[in-house]
mmCIF file of C-alpha atoms in Angstrom:
data_model
loop_
_atom_site.group_PDB
_atom_site.id
_atom_site.type_symbol
_atom_site.label_atom_id
_atom_site.label_comp_id
_atom_site.label_asym_id
_atom_site.label_seq_id
_atom_site.Cartn_x
_atom_site.Cartn_y
_atom_site.Cartn_z
ATOM 1 C CA MET A 27 -22.186 -1.238 1.011
ATOM 2 C CA ARG A 28 -19.591 1.536 0.958
ATOM 3 C CA TYR A 29 -16.043 0.709 -0.156
ATOM 4 C CA LEU A 30 -12.975 2.910 0.159
ATOM 5 C CA PHE A 31 -10.058 1.862 -2.028
ATOM 6 C CA ILE A 32 -6.582 3.348 -1.669
ATOM 7 C CA HIS A 33 -3.698 3.002 -4.126
ATOM 8 C CA GLN A 34 -1.323 5.645 -5.432
ATOM 9 C CA ASN A 35 -1.973 4.570 -9.030
ATOM 10 C CA PHE A 36 -5.705 4.197 -9.706
ATOM 11 C CA PRO A 37 -6.994 1.497 -10.125
ATOM 12 C CA GLY A 38 -3.875 -0.494 -9.287
ATOM 13 C CA GLN A 39 -4.440 -4.163 -8.603
ATOM 14 C CA PHE A 40 -8.122 -3.563 -7.886
ATOM 15 C CA LEU A 41 -9.471 -3.065 -11.423
ATOM 16 C CA HIS A 42 -11.380 -6.343 -11.692
ATOM 17 C CA LEU A 43 -12.735 -6.218 -8.143
ATOM 18 C CA ILE A 44 -13.965 -2.671 -8.660
ATOM 19 C CA ARG A 45 -15.646 -3.561 -11.949
ATOM 20 C CA ARG A 46 -17.413 -6.399 -10.191
ATOM 21 C CA LEU A 47 -18.562 -4.209 -7.310
ATOM 22 C CA THR A 48 -19.795 -1.346 -9.487
ATOM 23 C CA ALA A 49 -21.803 -3.799 -11.593
ATOM 24 C CA ARG A 50 -23.849 -4.664 -8.499
ATOM 25 C CA GLU A 51 -26.686 -2.430 -7.411
ATOM 26 C CA GLY A 52 -26.304 -0.546 -4.143
ATOM 27 C CA GLU A 53 -22.513 -0.619 -3.936
ATOM 28 C CA GLU A 54 -20.716 2.706 -3.438
ATOM 29 C CA VAL A 55 -17.055 2.848 -4.423
ATOM 30 C CA VAL A 56 -14.716 5.723 -3.586
ATOM 31 C CA PHE A 57 -11.043 5.613 -4.544
ATOM 32 C CA ILE A 58 -8.207 7.736 -3.116
ATOM 33 C CA SER A 59 -5.100 7.995 -5.302
ATOM 34 C CA GLU A 60 -2.682 10.358 -6.922
ATOM 35 C CA HIS A 61 -4.161 11.999 -9.978
ATOM 36 C CA ASN A 62 -4.138 10.198 -13.310
ATOM 37 C CA ASP A 63 -6.472 10.319 -16.298
ATOM 38 C CA LYS A 64 -7.957 6.868 -15.763
ATOM 39 C CA ALA A 65 -11.649 6.542 -14.949
ATOM 40 C CA LEU A 66 -14.095 3.755 -14.210
ATOM 41 C CA PRO A 67 -17.866 4.091 -14.349
ATOM 42 C CA GLY A 68 -19.438 4.133 -10.911
ATOM 43 C CA VAL A 69 -16.233 5.098 -9.067
ATOM 44 C CA ARG A 70 -15.831 8.433 -7.311
ATOM 45 C CA ARG A 71 -12.226 9.561 -7.177
ATOM 46 C CA ALA A 72 -10.527 11.649 -4.522
ATOM 47 C CA ASN A 73 -7.041 12.594 -5.669
ATOM 48 C CA TYR A 74 -4.063 13.846 -3.753
ATOM 49 C CA LYS A 75 -0.877 15.530 -4.867
ATOM 50 C CA MET A 76 2.398 14.889 -3.121
ATOM 51 C CA PRO A 77 3.438 18.199 -1.548
ATOM 52 C CA ARG A 78 7.131 17.392 -1.778
ATOM 53 C CA GLY A 79 9.660 14.746 -2.644
ATOM 54 C CA ALA A 80 11.720 12.789 -0.167
ATOM 55 C CA ALA A 81 13.577 14.887 2.379
ATOM 56 C CA MET A 82 17.047 15.081 0.931
ATOM 57 C CA ASP A 83 18.549 15.869 4.321
ATOM 58 C CA ALA A 84 17.156 12.604 5.723
ATOM 59 C CA HIS A 85 19.382 9.570 5.938
ATOM 60 C CA PRO A 86 19.401 7.977 2.452
ATOM 61 C CA PHE A 87 17.969 4.743 3.819
ATOM 62 C CA ALA A 88 15.077 6.626 5.465
ATOM 63 C CA ARG A 89 13.916 8.546 2.381
ATOM 64 C CA ASP A 90 11.420 5.905 1.229
ATOM 65 C CA PHE A 91 9.890 5.899 4.690
ATOM 66 C CA ASP A 92 9.724 9.694 4.675
ATOM 67 C CA GLN A 93 7.787 9.512 1.387
ATOM 68 C CA ALA A 94 5.487 6.869 2.850
ATOM 69 C CA MET A 95 4.609 9.095 5.795
ATOM 70 C CA VAL A 96 3.929 12.053 3.476
ATOM 71 C CA ARG A 97 1.571 9.814 1.497
ATOM 72 C CA ALA A 98 -0.088 8.652 4.720
ATOM 73 C CA ASP A 99 -0.710 12.290 5.676
ATOM 74 C CA CYS A 100 -2.165 13.121 2.242
ATOM 75 C CA VAL A 101 -4.539 10.157 2.317
ATOM 76 C CA ALA A 102 -5.608 10.812 5.911
ATOM 77 C CA ALA A 103 -6.419 14.434 5.010
ATOM 78 C CA ILE A 104 -8.589 13.355 2.087
ATOM 79 C CA ALA A 105 -10.238 10.645 4.182
ATOM 80 C CA ALA A 106 -11.080 13.277 6.810
ATOM 81 C CA GLN A 107 -12.647 15.450 4.094
ATOM 82 C CA LEU A 108 -14.726 12.502 2.891
ATOM 83 C CA LYS A 109 -15.819 11.828 6.453
ATOM 84 C CA SER A 110 -16.815 15.481 6.937
ATOM 85 C CA LEU A 111 -19.007 15.128 3.820
ATOM 86 C CA GLY A 112 -20.749 12.103 5.345
ATOM 87 C CA PHE A 113 -18.861 9.260 3.688
ATOM 88 C CA VAL A 114 -17.882 6.515 6.125
ATOM 89 C CA PRO A 115 -16.854 3.261 4.449
ATOM 90 C CA ASP A 116 -17.967 -0.176 5.538
ATOM 91 C CA VAL A 117 -14.570 -1.531 4.497
ATOM 92 C CA ILE A 118 -11.222 -0.066 3.442
ATOM 93 C CA ILE A 119 -9.184 -1.925 0.826
ATOM 94 C CA GLY A 120 -5.777 -0.761 -0.296
ATOM 95 C CA HIS A 121 -2.146 -1.350 -1.085
ATOM 96 C CA HIS A 122 0.237 -1.029 1.862
ATOM 97 C CA GLY A 123 3.418 -0.662 -0.171
ATOM 98 C CA TRP A 124 3.638 3.119 -0.386
ATOM 99 C CA GLY A 125 2.412 3.954 3.121
ATOM 100 C CA GLU A 126 -0.907 5.454 2.074
ATOM 101 C CA MET A 127 -2.898 3.183 4.387
ATOM 102 C CA LEU A 128 -0.890 3.864 7.559
ATOM 103 C CA SER A 129 -3.051 6.672 8.987
ATOM 104 C CA VAL A 130 -6.472 6.050 7.485
ATOM 105 C CA ILE A 131 -7.300 3.869 10.500
ATOM 106 C CA ASP A 132 -7.124 7.012 12.649
ATOM 107 C CA VAL A 133 -9.766 8.699 10.507
ATOM 108 C CA PHE A 134 -12.064 5.675 10.390
ATOM 109 C CA PRO A 135 -11.372 3.740 13.619
ATOM 110 C CA GLY A 136 -13.087 0.385 13.760
ATOM 111 C CA VAL A 137 -13.699 0.133 10.012
ATOM 112 C CA PRO A 138 -12.357 -3.199 8.719
ATOM 113 C CA VAL A 139 -9.158 -2.898 6.681
ATOM 114 C CA ILE A 140 -8.014 -5.320 3.993
ATOM 115 C CA GLY A 141 -4.451 -4.547 2.995
ATOM 116 C CA TYR A 142 -2.671 -5.733 -0.109
ATOM 117 C CA PHE A 143 0.798 -6.935 0.915
ATOM 118 C CA GLU A 144 2.904 -7.378 -2.178
ATOM 119 C CA PHE A 145 6.461 -8.081 -1.085
ATOM 120 C CA TYR A 146 8.710 -8.414 1.946
ATOM 121 C CA TYR A 147 12.363 -7.567 1.341
ATOM 122 C CA SER A 148 14.967 -10.132 2.350
ATOM 123 C CA ASP A 149 18.750 -10.269 2.400
ATOM 124 C CA SER A 150 19.004 -13.192 -0.021
ATOM 125 C CA GLY A 151 17.157 -15.378 -2.469
ATOM 126 C CA GLN A 152 14.586 -12.828 -3.631
ATOM 127 C CA ASP A 153 15.381 -9.426 -5.071
ATOM 128 C CA ILE A 154 19.042 -9.253 -4.020
ATOM 129 C CA ASN A 155 21.975 -11.587 -3.465
ATOM 130 C CA PHE A 156 20.566 -14.369 -5.638
ATOM 131 C CA ASP A 157 22.837 -14.145 -8.679
ATOM 132 C CA ARG A 158 26.632 -14.448 -8.474
ATOM 133 C CA GLU A 159 26.930 -12.185 -11.509
ATOM 134 C CA PHE A 160 25.593 -9.287 -9.421
ATOM 135 C CA ILE A 161 27.694 -8.932 -6.289
ATOM 136 C CA PHE A 162 25.737 -7.476 -3.403
ATOM 137 C CA ASN A 163 27.404 -4.875 -1.244
ATOM 138 C CA PRO A 164 26.795 -5.946 2.395
ATOM 139 C CA THR A 165 26.953 -2.331 3.564
ATOM 140 C CA LEU A 166 23.508 -1.955 1.930
ATOM 141 C CA MET A 167 21.868 -4.462 4.327
ATOM 142 C CA PRO A 168 20.398 -1.654 6.471
ATOM 143 C CA LEU A 169 18.664 -0.337 3.335
ATOM 144 C CA VAL A 170 17.107 -3.742 2.666
ATOM 145 C CA ARG A 171 15.787 -3.872 6.227
ATOM 146 C CA ALA A 172 14.594 -0.252 6.047
ATOM 147 C CA ARG A 173 12.492 -1.077 2.996
ATOM 148 C CA ASN A 174 10.284 -3.158 5.292
ATOM 149 C CA ASN A 175 9.410 -0.226 7.585
ATOM 150 C CA VAL A 176 5.996 0.276 5.985
ATOM 151 C CA ASN A 177 5.377 -3.481 5.986
ATOM 152 C CA HIS A 178 6.134 -3.661 9.711
ATOM 153 C CA LEU A 179 3.859 -0.762 10.619
ATOM 154 C CA ALA A 180 1.067 -2.083 8.418
ATOM 155 C CA LEU A 181 1.361 -5.517 9.987
ATOM 156 C CA THR A 182 0.894 -4.011 13.461
ATOM 157 C CA ASN A 183 -2.131 -1.938 12.430
ATOM 158 C CA PRO A 184 -5.645 -3.375 12.656
ATOM 159 C CA GLY A 185 -6.905 -5.361 9.711
ATOM 160 C CA VAL A 186 -6.037 -8.361 7.618
ATOM 161 C CA GLY A 187 -3.853 -8.821 4.588
ATOM 162 C CA ILE A 188 -3.988 -10.433 1.212
ATOM 163 C CA THR A 189 -1.196 -11.376 -1.172
ATOM 164 C CA PRO A 190 -1.736 -12.217 -4.830
ATOM 165 C CA THR A 191 0.402 -15.361 -4.962
ATOM 166 C CA ARG A 192 1.799 -18.024 -2.668
ATOM 167 C CA PHE A 193 5.318 -16.872 -3.667
ATOM 168 C CA GLN A 194 4.609 -13.352 -2.436
ATOM 169 C CA LEU A 195 3.055 -14.645 0.783
ATOM 170 C CA ASN A 196 6.181 -16.721 1.373
ATOM 171 C CA THR A 197 8.421 -13.643 1.112
ATOM 172 C CA TYR A 198 6.947 -12.601 4.481
ATOM 173 C CA PRO A 199 8.294 -14.075 7.743
ATOM 174 C CA ASP A 200 6.242 -16.794 9.410
ATOM 175 C CA TRP A 201 5.041 -14.405 12.139
ATOM 176 C CA ALA A 202 3.559 -12.087 9.482
ATOM 177 C CA GLN A 203 1.943 -14.690 7.248
ATOM 178 C CA ARG A 204 -0.887 -15.324 9.703
ATOM 179 C CA LYS A 205 -2.116 -11.749 9.239
#
């Protein structure tokens, strides 16, 4: 079977799964990520380099999304190169958090996608507005909502999701948990 993994920081949360797959005969593992010096036996790497930082003239709350779309473009370009060389995965597994997975479905339509969903931002009780010592500025609420842009797009794309813990699953709204 052919596996395509995607995570900006190789090997990310997939270290143990990849070790297990590469220990089995007949499994082909390709990993798209930003460059780092890490290596795993049996894994072919395809690295990308971010061509630019966030657009500073973009609205401050949209800069993370801008970066996510740049990452999506980088990964899609590498995926297209892999496809032109004859590599078509049987399954795509990756982390949705940085946007890298958003366009790979256009390169490999119909290939099953398993996305790692780590966290859904909320206005209270999680990463903000949970401790009276740290007063939250309500004018930042649009930023909290904007941080879910990639989550929302990923949840509307084909595929299924996984979360590592029940806590992380429960950060997502009920309508998203089914995916």
